[in-house]
């Protein structure tokens, strides 16, 4: 696709060449994300961050990515502080906000609401997560992370073996990830979930139709053997009819150092879109794995910054100008550690 001025609403818009282009631009963004250099290429541009659900990573990394390219960020973090609560339609809202912004990121609790908003927006819209439907930029940063992690193990995205674990019904990050993996060759996906939280049939069928292998498991110990990547997820409590119902599934699948040592290959990468649920009843990724070098969850969230900078640069057509507007900064210090 030609990214310039385009909405990014679903990973279904992307082919393999598009994904590789995003990753190549992301690599170029790394010195800017790491503050080795500063660029003002988006000086004067405005991002509107419209987040109608809780977020740490997506909202702040989109905002920081735009700032690191020299742009300014305006944001709203709940529906109640907008005139949507006065009955304003998404259509009117989009028409108004898109005049104030050069690009918009929206997170919304309803499936399809971001796409509906985008129809009336005069600025490009990026989907920051819509209900349990999709989270396309999370999938891009996940696949970028898998690629980087496996490179050190002399493997690539083709022939990937991945176990995806937990709430596969409501997990929008998982839906986008599985759809995106379809673009690569000879993928094996182990889906580990109770039947009631299994991935939507359409997502599974798409993968199978593309010739990939899908295997279903209900036991964590069986499904995590013989894979390159474990992708753990949180029970999406906010999508259940009650917290009590969600609690039935929290803690069902837990990975800790003992389980990892017993059942996984020694260099299996451990991923999670975060937030991990650290409450006693859940703990799907135990903190005793924090010292395991294969735990990639924070490298994953770091990569969100780089990938989102790349998307802004592509959509606003400044990829080839980033260097021209760049300088070194006095406050950069080598002492700041990046993995
Ligand atoms: N992974 C992710 O979407 O995190 P946030 O909900 O904190 O944005």
Tab-separated table of C-alpha atoms and ligand atoms in Angstrom:
chain	number	residue	atom	x	y	z
A	1	UNK	CA	0.000	0.000	0.000
A	2	UNK	CA	0.999	3.609	-0.382
A	3	UNK	CA	0.829	4.683	3.254
A	4	UNK	CA	0.585	8.415	2.607
A	5	UNK	CA	-2.650	9.796	4.053
A	6	UNK	CA	-4.086	6.319	4.688
A	7	UNK	CA	-6.049	5.097	7.694
A	8	UNK	CA	-4.636	2.023	9.463
A	9	UNK	CA	-7.703	0.229	10.780
A	10	UNK	CA	-6.916	-3.462	10.345
A	11	UNK	CA	-3.914	-5.644	9.577
A	12	UNK	CA	-5.980	-6.973	6.669
A	13	UNK	CA	-4.930	-3.818	4.770
A	14	UNK	CA	-1.289	-4.940	4.772
A	15	UNK	CA	0.682	-7.359	2.632
A	16	UNK	CA	4.112	-8.752	3.441
A	17	UNK	CA	5.969	-6.026	1.537
A	18	UNK	CA	4.057	-3.366	3.530
A	19	UNK	CA	5.027	-4.994	6.809
A	20	UNK	CA	8.663	-5.227	5.743
A	21	UNK	CA	8.606	-1.554	4.719
A	22	UNK	CA	7.262	-0.545	8.143
A	23	UNK	CA	10.000	-2.606	9.821
A	24	UNK	CA	12.735	-1.061	7.646
A	25	UNK	CA	11.527	2.447	8.572
A	26	UNK	CA	11.279	1.383	12.230
A	27	UNK	CA	14.955	0.375	12.166
A	28	UNK	CA	15.804	3.884	10.891
A	29	UNK	CA	13.818	5.427	13.767
A	30	UNK	CA	15.829	3.660	16.460
A	31	UNK	CA	18.464	6.420	17.085
A	32	UNK	CA	15.638	8.952	17.409
A	33	UNK	CA	13.653	6.734	19.766
A	34	UNK	CA	16.800	6.233	21.819
A	35	UNK	CA	17.445	10.028	21.945
A	36	UNK	CA	20.811	9.736	20.215
A	37	UNK	CA	19.447	12.206	17.694
A	38	UNK	CA	16.496	14.619	17.641
A	39	UNK	CA	14.392	15.409	14.603
A	40	UNK	CA	11.884	18.240	14.105
A	41	UNK	CA	10.486	16.782	10.905
A	42	UNK	CA	6.878	16.997	12.174
A	43	UNK	CA	7.279	20.468	13.690
A	44	UNK	CA	3.858	22.147	13.601
A	45	UNK	CA	1.926	18.898	13.035
A	46	UNK	CA	-0.762	17.865	15.538
A	47	UNK	CA	-1.746	14.366	16.668
A	48	UNK	CA	-5.131	13.945	18.371
A	49	UNK	CA	-5.080	10.945	20.674
A	50	UNK	CA	-8.682	9.930	21.407
A	51	UNK	CA	-8.681	7.169	24.005
A	52	UNK	CA	-12.050	6.010	25.296
A	53	UNK	CA	-10.646	3.018	27.158
A	54	UNK	CA	-7.777	2.671	29.625
A	55	UNK	CA	-4.287	2.548	28.121
A	56	UNK	CA	-0.692	2.992	29.181
A	57	UNK	CA	1.446	1.761	26.291
A	58	UNK	CA	-0.629	2.571	23.236
A	59	UNK	CA	-1.611	6.100	24.209
A	60	UNK	CA	1.725	7.152	25.654
A	61	UNK	CA	3.888	5.528	22.986
A	62	UNK	CA	1.827	7.032	20.159
A	63	UNK	CA	2.105	10.421	21.888
A	64	UNK	CA	5.830	10.064	22.581
A	65	UNK	CA	6.450	8.822	19.018
A	66	UNK	CA	4.809	11.942	17.620
A	67	UNK	CA	6.721	14.205	20.024
A	68	UNK	CA	10.001	12.501	19.105
A	69	UNK	CA	9.324	13.394	15.475
A	70	UNK	CA	8.806	17.024	16.503
A	71	UNK	CA	4.998	17.145	16.530
A	72	UNK	CA	2.496	18.169	19.217
A	73	UNK	CA	-0.140	15.993	20.865
A	74	UNK	CA	-3.672	16.841	21.990
A	75	UNK	CA	-5.605	14.146	23.756
A	76	UNK	CA	-8.718	13.084	25.524
A	77	UNK	CA	-8.758	10.092	27.806
A	78	UNK	CA	-12.432	9.448	28.431
A	79	UNK	CA	-15.759	9.776	26.696
A	80	UNK	CA	-17.264	11.891	29.511
A	81	UNK	CA	-15.006	14.871	28.759
A	82	UNK	CA	-16.156	15.006	25.128
A	83	UNK	CA	-19.465	16.077	23.645
A	84	UNK	CA	-20.160	12.473	22.626
A	85	UNK	CA	-21.988	12.290	25.961
A	86	UNK	CA	-24.290	15.080	24.744
A	87	UNK	CA	-25.387	12.892	21.868
A	88	UNK	CA	-22.867	14.012	19.255
A	89	UNK	CA	-22.453	11.367	16.550
A	90	UNK	CA	-19.100	9.798	15.687
A	91	UNK	CA	-19.581	11.307	12.234
A	92	UNK	CA	-19.811	14.896	13.507
A	93	UNK	CA	-17.064	14.245	16.042
A	94	UNK	CA	-14.741	13.013	13.272
A	95	UNK	CA	-15.504	15.974	11.011
A	96	UNK	CA	-14.680	18.418	13.821
A	97	UNK	CA	-11.614	16.736	15.356
A	98	UNK	CA	-10.008	15.965	12.014
A	99	UNK	CA	-9.805	19.687	11.267
A	100	UNK	CA	-7.742	20.139	14.440
A	101	UNK	CA	-5.297	17.338	13.625
A	102	UNK	CA	-2.959	16.001	10.975
A	103	UNK	CA	-3.403	12.444	12.215
A	104	UNK	CA	-5.662	10.796	14.799
A	105	UNK	CA	-5.302	7.700	16.983
A	106	UNK	CA	-8.496	6.328	18.472
A	107	UNK	CA	-9.227	3.579	20.982
A	108	UNK	CA	-12.896	2.755	21.433
A	109	UNK	CA	-14.738	0.028	23.375
A	110	UNK	CA	-17.026	-0.908	20.468
A	111	UNK	CA	-15.926	-3.181	17.603
A	112	UNK	CA	-15.886	-1.223	14.352
A	113	UNK	CA	-16.287	2.227	15.974
A	114	UNK	CA	-12.831	3.421	14.860
A	115	UNK	CA	-13.602	2.472	11.250
A	116	UNK	CA	-16.950	4.280	11.495
A	117	UNK	CA	-15.164	7.378	12.824
A	118	UNK	CA	-12.535	7.148	10.054
A	119	UNK	CA	-15.226	7.278	7.344
A	120	UNK	CA	-15.919	10.903	8.254
A	121	UNK	CA	-12.398	11.957	9.173
A	122	UNK	CA	-10.435	14.281	6.914
A	123	UNK	CA	-7.186	13.182	8.590
A	124	UNK	CA	-5.682	9.680	8.642
A	125	UNK	CA	-6.922	7.552	11.563
A	126	UNK	CA	-4.969	4.772	13.282
A	127	UNK	CA	-6.863	2.142	15.211
A	128	UNK	CA	-5.511	2.014	18.768
A	129	UNK	CA	-7.834	-0.905	19.576
A	130	UNK	CA	-11.563	-1.284	18.906
A	131	UNK	CA	-13.477	-3.496	21.321
A	132	UNK	CA	-12.408	-7.102	20.952
A	133	UNK	CA	-11.938	-6.709	17.214
A	134	UNK	CA	-8.414	-5.543	16.323
A	135	UNK	CA	-5.283	-3.819	17.606
A	136	UNK	CA	-3.254	-3.553	14.401
A	137	UNK	CA	-0.297	-1.519	15.670
A	138	UNK	CA	0.143	-3.942	18.571
A	139	UNK	CA	0.403	-6.793	16.052
A	140	UNK	CA	2.984	-4.846	14.043
A	141	UNK	CA	5.155	-4.235	17.090
A	142	UNK	CA	4.689	-7.868	18.138
A	143	UNK	CA	5.852	-9.236	14.796
A	144	UNK	CA	8.711	-6.696	14.723
A	145	UNK	CA	9.724	-7.985	18.172
A	146	UNK	CA	9.494	-11.626	17.112
A	147	UNK	CA	11.691	-10.859	14.108
A	148	UNK	CA	14.329	-9.134	16.271
A	149	UNK	CA	14.273	-11.768	18.990
A	150	UNK	CA	14.553	-14.659	16.537
A	151	UNK	CA	17.344	-12.961	14.577
A	152	UNK	CA	19.636	-13.502	17.566
A	153	UNK	CA	18.616	-17.172	17.446
A	154	UNK	CA	19.402	-17.337	13.706
A	155	UNK	CA	15.734	-17.810	12.795
A	156	UNK	CA	13.244	-15.719	10.862
A	157	UNK	CA	9.510	-15.180	10.660
A	158	UNK	CA	9.077	-17.944	8.076
A	159	UNK	CA	8.721	-21.376	9.747
A	160	UNK	CA	7.756	-19.663	13.022
A	161	UNK	CA	6.211	-21.866	15.706
A	162	UNK	CA	4.172	-19.861	18.194
A	163	UNK	CA	1.860	-20.695	21.104
A	164	UNK	CA	-0.866	-18.115	21.775
A	165	UNK	CA	-2.323	-18.523	25.225
A	166	UNK	CA	-5.278	-17.290	27.255
A	167	UNK	CA	-8.321	-15.253	26.353
A	168	UNK	CA	-8.304	-15.718	22.591
A	169	UNK	CA	-11.978	-14.791	22.267
A	170	UNK	CA	-11.802	-11.191	23.448
A	171	UNK	CA	-8.083	-10.488	22.935
A	172	UNK	CA	-7.930	-7.991	20.071
A	173	UNK	CA	-4.116	-8.057	20.066
A	174	UNK	CA	-4.239	-11.806	19.429
A	175	UNK	CA	-6.757	-11.437	16.604
A	176	UNK	CA	-4.541	-8.931	14.808
A	177	UNK	CA	-1.394	-10.958	15.503
A	178	UNK	CA	-2.799	-14.193	14.068
A	179	UNK	CA	-4.134	-12.364	11.000
A	180	UNK	CA	-0.750	-10.715	10.422
A	181	UNK	CA	1.228	-13.963	10.790
A	182	UNK	CA	-0.777	-15.321	7.871
A	183	UNK	CA	1.479	-13.238	5.580
A	184	UNK	CA	4.557	-15.335	6.358
A	185	UNK	CA	5.469	-18.871	5.262
A	186	UNK	CA	4.850	-22.166	7.036
A	187	UNK	CA	3.589	-20.841	10.373
A	188	UNK	CA	2.540	-23.241	13.147
A	189	UNK	CA	0.179	-21.787	15.735
A	190	UNK	CA	-0.723	-23.551	18.976
A	191	UNK	CA	-3.927	-22.043	20.372
A	192	UNK	CA	-4.181	-22.696	24.108
A	193	UNK	CA	-7.531	-21.653	25.574
A	194	UNK	CA	-10.623	-23.112	27.217
A	195	UNK	CA	-13.251	-23.798	24.491
A	196	UNK	CA	-15.405	-20.908	25.726
A	197	UNK	CA	-12.530	-18.459	25.130
A	198	UNK	CA	-11.275	-19.874	21.836
A	199	UNK	CA	-10.303	-17.575	18.962
A	200	UNK	CA	-13.063	-16.565	16.512
A	201	UNK	CA	-13.575	-19.225	13.831
A	202	UNK	CA	-13.006	-16.661	11.075
A	203	UNK	CA	-9.523	-15.850	12.406
A	204	UNK	CA	-8.562	-19.543	12.561
A	205	UNK	CA	-10.012	-20.364	9.140
A	206	UNK	CA	-8.111	-17.500	7.509
A	207	UNK	CA	-4.846	-18.887	8.814
A	208	UNK	CA	-5.648	-22.436	7.719
A	209	UNK	CA	-6.770	-21.313	4.265
A	210	UNK	CA	-3.376	-19.652	3.837
A	211	UNK	CA	-1.804	-23.101	4.393
A	212	UNK	CA	-0.619	-22.705	7.978
A	213	UNK	CA	-0.952	-25.292	10.740
A	214	UNK	CA	-3.266	-24.625	13.668
A	215	UNK	CA	-3.342	-26.933	16.697
A	216	UNK	CA	-5.700	-26.571	19.665
A	217	UNK	CA	-4.779	-27.309	23.288
A	218	UNK	CA	-6.519	-26.969	26.629
A	219	UNK	CA	-3.460	-27.857	28.714
A	220	UNK	CA	-0.697	-25.244	28.910
A	221	UNK	CA	2.033	-27.862	29.437
A	222	UNK	CA	1.127	-29.657	26.194
A	223	UNK	CA	0.826	-26.576	23.983
A	224	UNK	CA	4.021	-24.766	24.991
A	225	UNK	CA	6.336	-27.558	23.912
A	226	UNK	CA	8.274	-27.230	20.658
A	227	UNK	CA	7.589	-23.564	19.904
A	228	UNK	CA	9.850	-20.549	19.319
A	229	UNK	CA	7.549	-18.028	21.012
A	230	UNK	CA	5.044	-18.113	23.874
A	231	UNK	CA	2.520	-15.292	23.537
A	232	UNK	CA	0.673	-15.004	26.845
A	233	UNK	CA	-2.430	-12.852	27.284
A	234	UNK	CA	-4.532	-11.418	30.083
A	235	UNK	CA	-8.163	-12.388	30.641
A	236	UNK	CA	-9.934	-9.335	29.180
A	237	UNK	CA	-12.074	-8.739	32.253
A	238	UNK	CA	-13.618	-5.577	30.804
A	239	UNK	CA	-15.317	-7.599	28.024
A	240	UNK	CA	-17.039	-10.116	30.337
A	241	UNK	CA	-20.565	-9.630	31.638
A	242	UNK	CA	-19.196	-9.503	35.204
A	243	UNK	CA	-15.907	-9.581	37.081
A	244	UNK	CA	-17.094	-12.814	38.703
A	245	UNK	CA	-17.375	-14.456	35.284
A	246	UNK	CA	-13.889	-13.228	34.287
A	247	UNK	CA	-12.447	-14.595	37.518
A	248	UNK	CA	-13.411	-18.125	36.414
A	249	UNK	CA	-10.655	-17.900	33.784
A	250	UNK	CA	-8.019	-15.762	35.488
A	251	UNK	CA	-5.076	-17.868	36.582
A	252	UNK	CA	-6.056	-20.756	34.301
A	253	UNK	CA	-2.781	-20.515	32.381
A	254	UNK	CA	0.302	-19.369	34.257
A	255	UNK	CA	3.863	-19.390	33.089
A	256	UNK	CA	6.626	-19.203	35.660
A	257	UNK	CA	10.283	-20.209	35.665
A	258	UNK	CA	9.557	-23.774	36.825
A	259	UNK	CA	6.949	-24.403	34.091
A	260	UNK	CA	9.236	-22.772	31.524
A	261	UNK	CA	12.272	-24.875	32.506
A	262	UNK	CA	10.280	-28.097	32.474
A	263	UNK	CA	8.324	-27.722	29.236
A	264	UNK	CA	9.899	-25.122	26.936
A	265	UNK	CA	12.927	-25.221	24.709
A	266	UNK	CA	15.704	-23.307	26.502
A	267	UNK	CA	15.609	-20.177	24.319
A	268	UNK	CA	11.833	-19.878	23.837
A	269	UNK	CA	10.870	-16.197	23.668
A	270	UNK	CA	8.213	-15.117	26.175
A	271	UNK	CA	5.900	-12.330	25.027
A	272	UNK	CA	2.776	-10.577	26.316
A	273	UNK	CA	1.144	-7.426	24.909
A	274	UNK	CA	0.914	-6.113	28.493
A	275	UNK	CA	-0.499	-5.127	30.873
A	276	UNK	CA	0.124	-8.443	32.612
A	277	UNK	CA	-2.336	-8.993	35.417
A	278	UNK	CA	-0.165	-9.114	38.536
A	279	UNK	CA	-3.016	-9.675	40.953
A	280	UNK	CA	-2.731	-12.846	43.016
A	281	UNK	CA	-5.593	-14.597	41.202
A	282	UNK	CA	-4.120	-14.049	37.733
A	283	UNK	CA	-0.322	-13.752	37.303
A	284	UNK	CA	-0.262	-15.206	33.787
A	285	UNK	CA	3.437	-14.244	33.552
A	286	UNK	CA	5.092	-14.636	36.930
A	287	UNK	CA	7.593	-12.006	38.062
A	288	UNK	CA	10.097	-14.804	38.678
A	289	UNK	CA	10.640	-14.732	34.906
A	290	UNK	CA	11.782	-11.095	35.004
A	291	UNK	CA	15.427	-12.148	35.225
A	292	UNK	CA	15.032	-14.684	32.391
A	293	UNK	CA	16.728	-13.141	29.315
A	294	UNK	CA	14.089	-14.725	27.079
A	295	UNK	CA	11.360	-12.566	28.629
A	296	UNK	CA	10.848	-10.015	25.845
A	297	UNK	CA	7.780	-8.205	27.178
A	298	UNK	CA	9.534	-4.914	27.900
A	299	UNK	CA	11.590	-4.984	24.696
A	300	UNK	CA	8.186	-5.506	23.065
A	301	UNK	CA	6.715	-2.346	24.647
A	302	UNK	CA	9.921	-0.422	23.799
A	303	UNK	CA	9.497	-1.471	20.173
A	304	UNK	CA	6.033	0.096	20.199
A	305	UNK	CA	7.674	3.505	20.135
A	306	UNK	CA	9.833	2.707	17.104
A	307	UNK	CA	7.056	1.052	15.094
A	308	UNK	CA	4.621	3.892	15.814
A	309	UNK	CA	7.213	6.486	14.786
A	310	UNK	CA	7.596	4.547	11.531
A	311	UNK	CA	3.838	4.589	10.908
A	312	UNK	CA	3.625	8.347	11.433
A	313	UNK	CA	6.610	8.922	9.151
A	314	UNK	CA	5.065	6.784	6.406
A	315	UNK	CA	1.539	8.188	6.684
A	316	UNK	CA	2.735	11.811	6.814
A	317	UNK	CA	5.280	11.166	4.049
A	318	UNK	CA	8.412	12.303	5.864
A	319	UNK	CA	10.502	9.118	5.853
A	320	UNK	CA	13.128	10.660	3.586
A	321	UNK	CA	13.163	13.988	5.461
A	322	UNK	CA	13.751	12.746	9.014
A	323	UNK	CA	17.535	13.078	8.714
A	324	UNK	CA	17.353	16.523	7.037
A	325	UNK	CA	15.571	17.944	10.087
A	326	UNK	CA	17.758	16.189	12.652
A	327	UNK	CA	20.443	17.276	15.088
A	328	UNK	CA	22.438	15.712	17.892
A	329	UNK	CA	21.475	16.754	21.396
A	330	UNK	CA	23.527	17.903	24.339
A	331	UNK	CA	21.560	15.953	26.900
A	332	UNK	CA	22.015	12.512	25.324
A	333	UNK	CA	24.034	10.186	27.522
A	334	UNK	CA	25.457	6.768	26.669
A	335	UNK	CA	24.731	5.797	30.264
A	336	UNK	CA	21.070	5.418	29.353
A	337	UNK	CA	20.624	1.707	28.746
A	338	UNK	CA	18.477	0.204	25.995
A	339	UNK	CA	18.209	-3.561	25.526
B	1	LIG	N1	-0.802	-3.480	24.868
B	1	LIG	C1	-1.641	-2.445	25.073
B	1	LIG	O1	-2.500	-2.135	24.251
B	1	LIG	O2	-1.440	-1.803	26.263
B	1	LIG	P1	-2.313	-0.584	26.784
B	1	LIG	O3	-3.718	-1.085	26.976
B	1	LIG	O4	-1.665	-0.166	28.072
B	1	LIG	O5	-2.276	0.493	25.740
